Coordinates of C-alpha atoms and ligand atoms in Angstrom, one line a residue:
M1 CA 74.4 -5.3 -83.4
D2 CA 76.8 -6.3 -80.6
S3 CA 74.8 -7.2 -77.5
G4 CA 77.9 -7.3 -75.3
F5 CA 78.1 -11.0 -74.7
D6 CA 81.3 -13.0 -74.6
Q7 CA 82.2 -15.0 -77.7
A8 CA 80.9 -18.4 -76.3
T9 CA 77.5 -17.0 -75.3
A10 CA 77.2 -15.0 -78.6
A11 CA 77.9 -18.3 -80.4
M12 CA 75.2 -20.1 -78.4
M13 CA 72.7 -17.3 -79.2
L14 CA 73.6 -17.6 -82.9
A15 CA 73.0 -21.3 -82.8
N16 CA 69.6 -20.5 -81.2
R17 CA 68.7 -18.1 -84.0
R18 CA 69.6 -20.7 -86.6
N19 CA 67.5 -23.3 -84.7
W20 CA 64.5 -20.9 -84.6
D21 CA 64.9 -20.1 -88.3
A22 CA 64.7 -23.8 -89.0
R23 CA 61.8 -24.5 -86.6
T24 CA 59.7 -21.6 -87.9
P25 CA 58.4 -23.0 -91.2
I26 CA 57.6 -26.2 -89.4
H27 CA 55.7 -24.3 -86.8
A28 CA 53.9 -22.2 -89.3
A29 CA 52.6 -25.4 -91.0
S30 CA 51.8 -27.2 -87.8
A31 CA 48.4 -28.0 -86.2
F32 CA 49.9 -27.0 -82.9
Y33 CA 50.1 -23.3 -83.9
G34 CA 47.1 -23.5 -86.2
V35 CA 44.6 -22.5 -83.5
P36 CA 43.0 -19.1 -83.0
A37 CA 45.1 -16.5 -81.2
E38 CA 42.7 -16.4 -78.2
C39 CA 43.7 -20.0 -77.3
W40 CA 47.1 -18.9 -76.3
F41 CA 45.9 -16.6 -73.5
A42 CA 45.0 -17.8 -69.9
S43 CA 41.7 -16.6 -68.6
F44 CA 43.1 -13.9 -66.4
E45 CA 45.5 -12.3 -68.9
W46 CA 43.0 -9.8 -70.4
D47 CA 41.9 -8.6 -66.9
D48 CA 45.5 -8.1 -65.8
L49 CA 46.4 -6.2 -69.1
G50 CA 43.4 -3.9 -68.8
P51 CA 42.0 -2.0 -71.8
L52 CA 44.5 -1.9 -74.7
G53 CA 42.7 0.5 -77.1
G54 CA 45.1 3.3 -78.2
R55 CA 48.0 2.0 -76.2
D56 CA 51.5 1.3 -77.5
L57 CA 52.4 -2.3 -77.0
V58 CA 55.6 -4.3 -77.8
H59 CA 55.6 -8.1 -77.8
L60 CA 59.2 -9.3 -77.3
Q61 CA 60.1 -12.7 -78.7
C62 CA 56.8 -12.8 -80.6
H63 CA 57.6 -15.8 -82.8
L64 CA 54.8 -16.3 -85.4
G65 CA 52.8 -13.5 -83.8
T66 CA 50.0 -15.9 -82.9
E67 CA 49.5 -13.9 -79.7
T68 CA 50.7 -10.5 -81.1
V69 CA 47.7 -10.1 -83.5
A70 CA 45.3 -10.4 -80.5
F71 CA 46.7 -7.2 -79.0
A72 CA 46.2 -5.3 -82.3
E73 CA 42.7 -6.7 -82.5
R74 CA 42.0 -5.2 -79.1
G75 CA 43.1 -1.8 -80.4
A76 CA 46.7 -1.6 -79.3
R77 CA 49.3 0.0 -81.7
T78 CA 51.4 -3.2 -81.7
V79 CA 55.0 -4.0 -82.4
G80 CA 56.3 -7.6 -82.5
L81 CA 60.0 -8.2 -82.1
D82 CA 61.9 -11.4 -82.7
F83 CA 65.5 -12.3 -83.7
S84 CA 64.5 -14.9 -86.2
E85 CA 64.1 -13.5 -89.8
Q86 CA 61.9 -16.5 -90.6
A87 CA 59.6 -15.8 -87.6
V88 CA 59.2 -12.1 -88.5
Q89 CA 58.5 -13.0 -92.2
Q90 CA 55.9 -15.6 -91.2
A91 CA 54.4 -13.3 -88.6
R92 CA 54.0 -10.5 -91.2
G93 CA 52.2 -13.0 -93.6
I94 CA 49.9 -14.2 -90.8
A95 CA 48.9 -10.6 -89.8
D96 CA 48.4 -9.6 -93.5
R97 CA 46.2 -12.6 -94.2
Q98 CA 44.1 -11.6 -91.2
G99 CA 44.0 -8.0 -92.3
I100 CA 45.6 -6.9 -88.9
H101 CA 48.2 -4.2 -88.7
V102 CA 51.3 -5.1 -86.7
D103 CA 54.8 -3.7 -87.1
Y104 CA 57.3 -6.6 -86.9
V105 CA 61.0 -5.9 -86.2
R106 CA 63.8 -8.4 -86.5
A107 CA 66.1 -7.8 -83.6
D108 CA 67.7 -9.5 -80.6
V109 CA 65.8 -8.6 -77.5
Y110 CA 69.1 -7.3 -76.0
D111 CA 69.3 -4.8 -78.9
A112 CA 65.6 -3.8 -78.7
V113 CA 66.2 -0.2 -77.3
G114 CA 68.6 0.7 -80.2
E115 CA 66.5 -1.1 -82.8
L116 CA 63.2 0.4 -81.8
G117 CA 64.7 4.0 -81.9
D118 CA 62.7 6.5 -80.0
S119 CA 59.7 4.3 -79.5
R120 CA 58.6 3.9 -75.9
F121 CA 55.7 1.7 -74.8
D122 CA 52.7 1.6 -72.4
V123 CA 52.9 -2.2 -72.3
V124 CA 55.7 -4.7 -72.8
Y125 CA 54.4 -8.2 -73.2
T126 CA 56.6 -11.3 -73.3
G127 CA 56.8 -14.9 -72.3
K128 CA 55.5 -18.4 -72.8
G129 CA 58.8 -19.9 -73.8
A130 CA 60.9 -16.7 -74.0
L131 CA 63.1 -16.3 -70.9
C132 CA 64.7 -19.7 -71.2
Y133 CA 66.6 -18.4 -74.3
L134 CA 68.0 -15.5 -72.4
P135 CA 71.4 -15.9 -70.7
D136 CA 71.3 -12.7 -68.6
L137 CA 68.1 -11.5 -66.9
D138 CA 69.6 -8.3 -65.3
H139 CA 70.5 -7.1 -68.8
W140 CA 67.0 -8.1 -70.1
A141 CA 65.3 -6.3 -67.2
G142 CA 67.3 -3.2 -68.0
V143 CA 66.0 -3.3 -71.6
I144 CA 62.4 -3.7 -70.4
A145 CA 62.8 -0.7 -68.0
E146 CA 64.1 1.4 -70.9
L147 CA 61.3 0.4 -73.3
L148 CA 58.6 1.4 -70.9
R149 CA 57.2 4.8 -70.5
P150 CA 56.7 6.0 -66.9
G151 CA 53.6 4.3 -65.6
G152 CA 54.0 1.6 -68.2
L153 CA 53.3 -2.1 -67.6
L154 CA 55.5 -5.2 -68.1
Y155 CA 53.3 -8.3 -68.4
L156 CA 55.4 -11.5 -68.3
V157 CA 53.5 -14.8 -68.7
E158 CA 56.0 -17.6 -68.5
F159 CA 56.1 -21.3 -67.9
H160 CA 56.9 -21.9 -64.3
P161 CA 60.3 -23.1 -63.3
V162 CA 58.5 -26.0 -61.5
L163 CA 57.2 -27.1 -64.9
T164 CA 60.7 -26.8 -66.3
S165 CA 62.0 -28.9 -63.5
L166 CA 59.2 -31.5 -64.1
A167 CA 60.0 -31.3 -67.8
P168 CA 57.6 -29.5 -70.2
K169 CA 57.4 -32.6 -72.3
P170 CA 58.0 -36.2 -71.1
D171 CA 61.6 -37.3 -71.1
P172 CA 62.4 -40.6 -72.8
G173 CA 61.3 -43.4 -70.5
A174 CA 59.5 -41.1 -68.0
G175 CA 56.4 -42.3 -66.4
P176 CA 53.3 -40.4 -65.4
E177 CA 54.6 -39.4 -61.9
L178 CA 55.5 -35.8 -61.0
V179 CA 59.2 -36.1 -60.6
L180 CA 61.7 -33.2 -60.5
R181 CA 64.2 -34.1 -63.2
H182 CA 65.8 -30.7 -64.2
D183 CA 67.1 -27.7 -62.4
Y184 CA 64.6 -25.2 -61.0
L185 CA 67.4 -22.8 -60.1
E186 CA 69.6 -20.8 -62.4
G187 CA 73.4 -20.8 -62.1
R188 CA 74.6 -23.9 -63.9
G189 CA 75.0 -22.1 -67.2
A190 CA 73.7 -23.0 -70.6
I191 CA 71.9 -26.3 -71.2
E192 CA 72.5 -27.8 -74.7
H193 CA 69.6 -29.4 -76.5
D194 CA 70.1 -31.4 -79.7
G195 CA 66.9 -32.8 -81.0
T196 CA 65.8 -33.8 -84.5
H197 CA 62.3 -32.5 -83.9
T198 CA 60.8 -29.3 -82.5
Y199 CA 58.0 -29.3 -80.0
T200 CA 55.2 -29.1 -82.6
D201 CA 53.9 -31.7 -85.0
G202 CA 55.7 -31.8 -88.4
P203 CA 58.9 -33.0 -90.0
A204 CA 62.4 -33.3 -88.7
L205 CA 64.6 -30.2 -88.5
P206 CA 67.3 -29.8 -91.2
V207 CA 70.7 -31.3 -90.3
G208 CA 72.9 -28.5 -88.9
A209 CA 70.1 -26.6 -87.2
T210 CA 69.1 -29.0 -84.5
R211 CA 71.2 -27.6 -81.6
G212 CA 70.0 -25.0 -79.2
Y213 CA 70.8 -23.6 -75.7
E214 CA 68.6 -22.7 -72.8
W215 CA 69.2 -21.1 -69.4
A216 CA 67.2 -22.0 -66.2
H217 CA 65.7 -19.0 -64.4
G218 CA 64.1 -19.4 -60.9
L219 CA 61.3 -17.1 -59.9
G220 CA 63.5 -15.3 -57.4
E221 CA 66.0 -14.5 -60.1
V222 CA 63.3 -13.0 -62.4
V223 CA 61.8 -10.8 -59.6
T224 CA 65.2 -9.7 -58.4
A225 CA 66.3 -8.7 -61.9
L226 CA 63.1 -6.6 -62.4
V227 CA 63.3 -4.9 -59.1
G228 CA 67.0 -4.2 -59.7
A229 CA 66.0 -2.4 -62.9
G230 CA 63.7 -0.1 -60.9
L231 CA 60.4 -1.8 -61.7
I232 CA 57.7 -2.3 -59.1
V233 CA 56.2 -5.8 -59.1
T234 CA 52.5 -5.4 -58.5
R235 CA 51.2 -8.9 -59.0
L236 CA 52.6 -12.4 -59.3
R237 CA 50.1 -15.1 -60.1
E238 CA 50.9 -18.8 -60.2
T239 CA 48.5 -21.1 -61.9
E240 CA 48.1 -24.8 -62.5
Q241 CA 46.8 -24.2 -66.0
L242 CA 48.6 -25.0 -69.2
P243 CA 47.7 -24.5 -72.8
W244 CA 48.5 -28.1 -73.7
P245 CA 48.1 -31.5 -71.9
R246 CA 51.6 -32.2 -70.7
W247 CA 50.4 -35.3 -68.8
E248 CA 47.8 -37.6 -70.5
R249 CA 45.5 -37.4 -67.4
M250 CA 45.2 -33.6 -67.5
V251 CA 41.6 -32.4 -67.7
R252 CA 40.5 -29.8 -70.2
D253 CA 38.5 -26.8 -69.0
E254 CA 35.9 -26.4 -71.7
S255 CA 35.4 -22.7 -71.1
T256 CA 39.1 -21.8 -71.6
G257 CA 40.4 -24.8 -73.6
W258 CA 43.4 -25.0 -71.1
W259 CA 44.4 -28.0 -69.1
K260 CA 45.1 -28.9 -65.5
L261 CA 46.0 -32.0 -63.5
P262 CA 43.0 -33.9 -61.9
P263 CA 42.2 -33.2 -58.2
A264 CA 44.0 -36.4 -57.0
D265 CA 47.3 -34.9 -58.1
A266 CA 49.4 -32.4 -56.1
R267 CA 48.6 -28.8 -57.0
V268 CA 51.7 -27.4 -58.5
P269 CA 52.3 -24.3 -60.6
M270 CA 52.7 -24.7 -64.4
L271 CA 52.7 -21.0 -65.4
Y272 CA 53.1 -17.7 -63.8
A273 CA 52.0 -14.1 -64.7
L274 CA 54.0 -11.2 -63.4
S275 CA 52.8 -7.6 -63.6
A276 CA 55.4 -4.8 -63.0
T277 CA 55.2 -1.1 -63.5
K278 CA 57.8 1.6 -64.2
P279 CA 57.5 4.4 -61.7
Ligands
SAM1 C1 58.6 -20.3 -77.9 S1 58.7 -18.7 -78.8 C2 57.9 -17.7 -77.6 C3 56.8 -16.9 -78.3 C4 55.4 -17.4 -78.2 N1 54.9 -17.4 -76.8 C5 55.1 -18.7 -78.9 O1 55.0 -19.7 -78.2 O2 55.1 -18.7 -80.1 C6 60.4 -18.2 -78.5 C7 60.8 -17.1 -79.5 O3 61.9 -16.4 -78.9 C8 62.8 -16.0 -80.0 N2 64.1 -15.6 -79.4 C9 64.9 -16.4 -78.7 N3 66.0 -15.7 -78.3 C10 65.8 -14.4 -78.7 C11 66.5 -13.2 -78.5 N4 67.7 -13.2 -77.9 N5 66.1 -12.1 -79.1 C12 64.9 -12.1 -79.7 N6 64.1 -13.2 -79.9 C13 64.6 -14.4 -79.4 C14 62.8 -17.1 -81.0 O4 63.1 -16.7 -82.3 C15 61.3 -17.6 -80.9 O5 60.5 -17.0 -81.9

């Protein structure tokens, strides 16, 4: 489908799709993604989401569905959507092997309304490495508003732009200090990445599929886009927790398995969780 982007942006999104198709088998075989679904959720997420039994939920940009299956296990009628054919195939296999029913749809998030037909949802869940692949948040927010039923909830749990600015993984030559190295704010256009390896353990990416593009999104841009689409933001949590130890000195919370910097460090947000409802 035509998502309405100019040729250059459409080409970058196509490069991203190829990059995700190439990363996916590596991720599926990785130790990084080989952990139980519950490990991918911050302690407060289930409270914020509330009971899911009998609710219609769509997980946008669901990747391998490592989180998606957890919604179905909690009784939601669950749809996972991702534009990578490889991701959707792997996600179907993972759900089947666990005996969990999830409907997976291969589609660009910008085409989700057309691709999901008449389906409308009580909950739209997305995040943890999703928004950085989206060039236009106003357009994205409009899609979310259309997918939700009146009274429905958007729950966005995303890596904080402060973490993006600090670099989610150490840059070559970077020391242990907290140094702002990358843009926090949007507006400078696409950022090209060309790396031989993905962020998990595993082999190098195939030649020709190493390039990808990301877009910075400040918190103000996210909130403004959602409010502009008519949603009501009801909560915005910022937390110092991360699901992996970005800095070697991070301390693991044994009850959640998540990580945070030790008390001697500045307290800075690593992740945020935004709840918004459709009136
Ligand atoms: C880092 S994953 C986020 C999902 C999950 N939190 C995880 O860590 O597995 C990013 C996913 O976004 C998908 N993606 C990127 N751009 C997309 C788009 N325009 N439409 C649909 N999916 C997209 C990729 O295929 C990938 O599976």
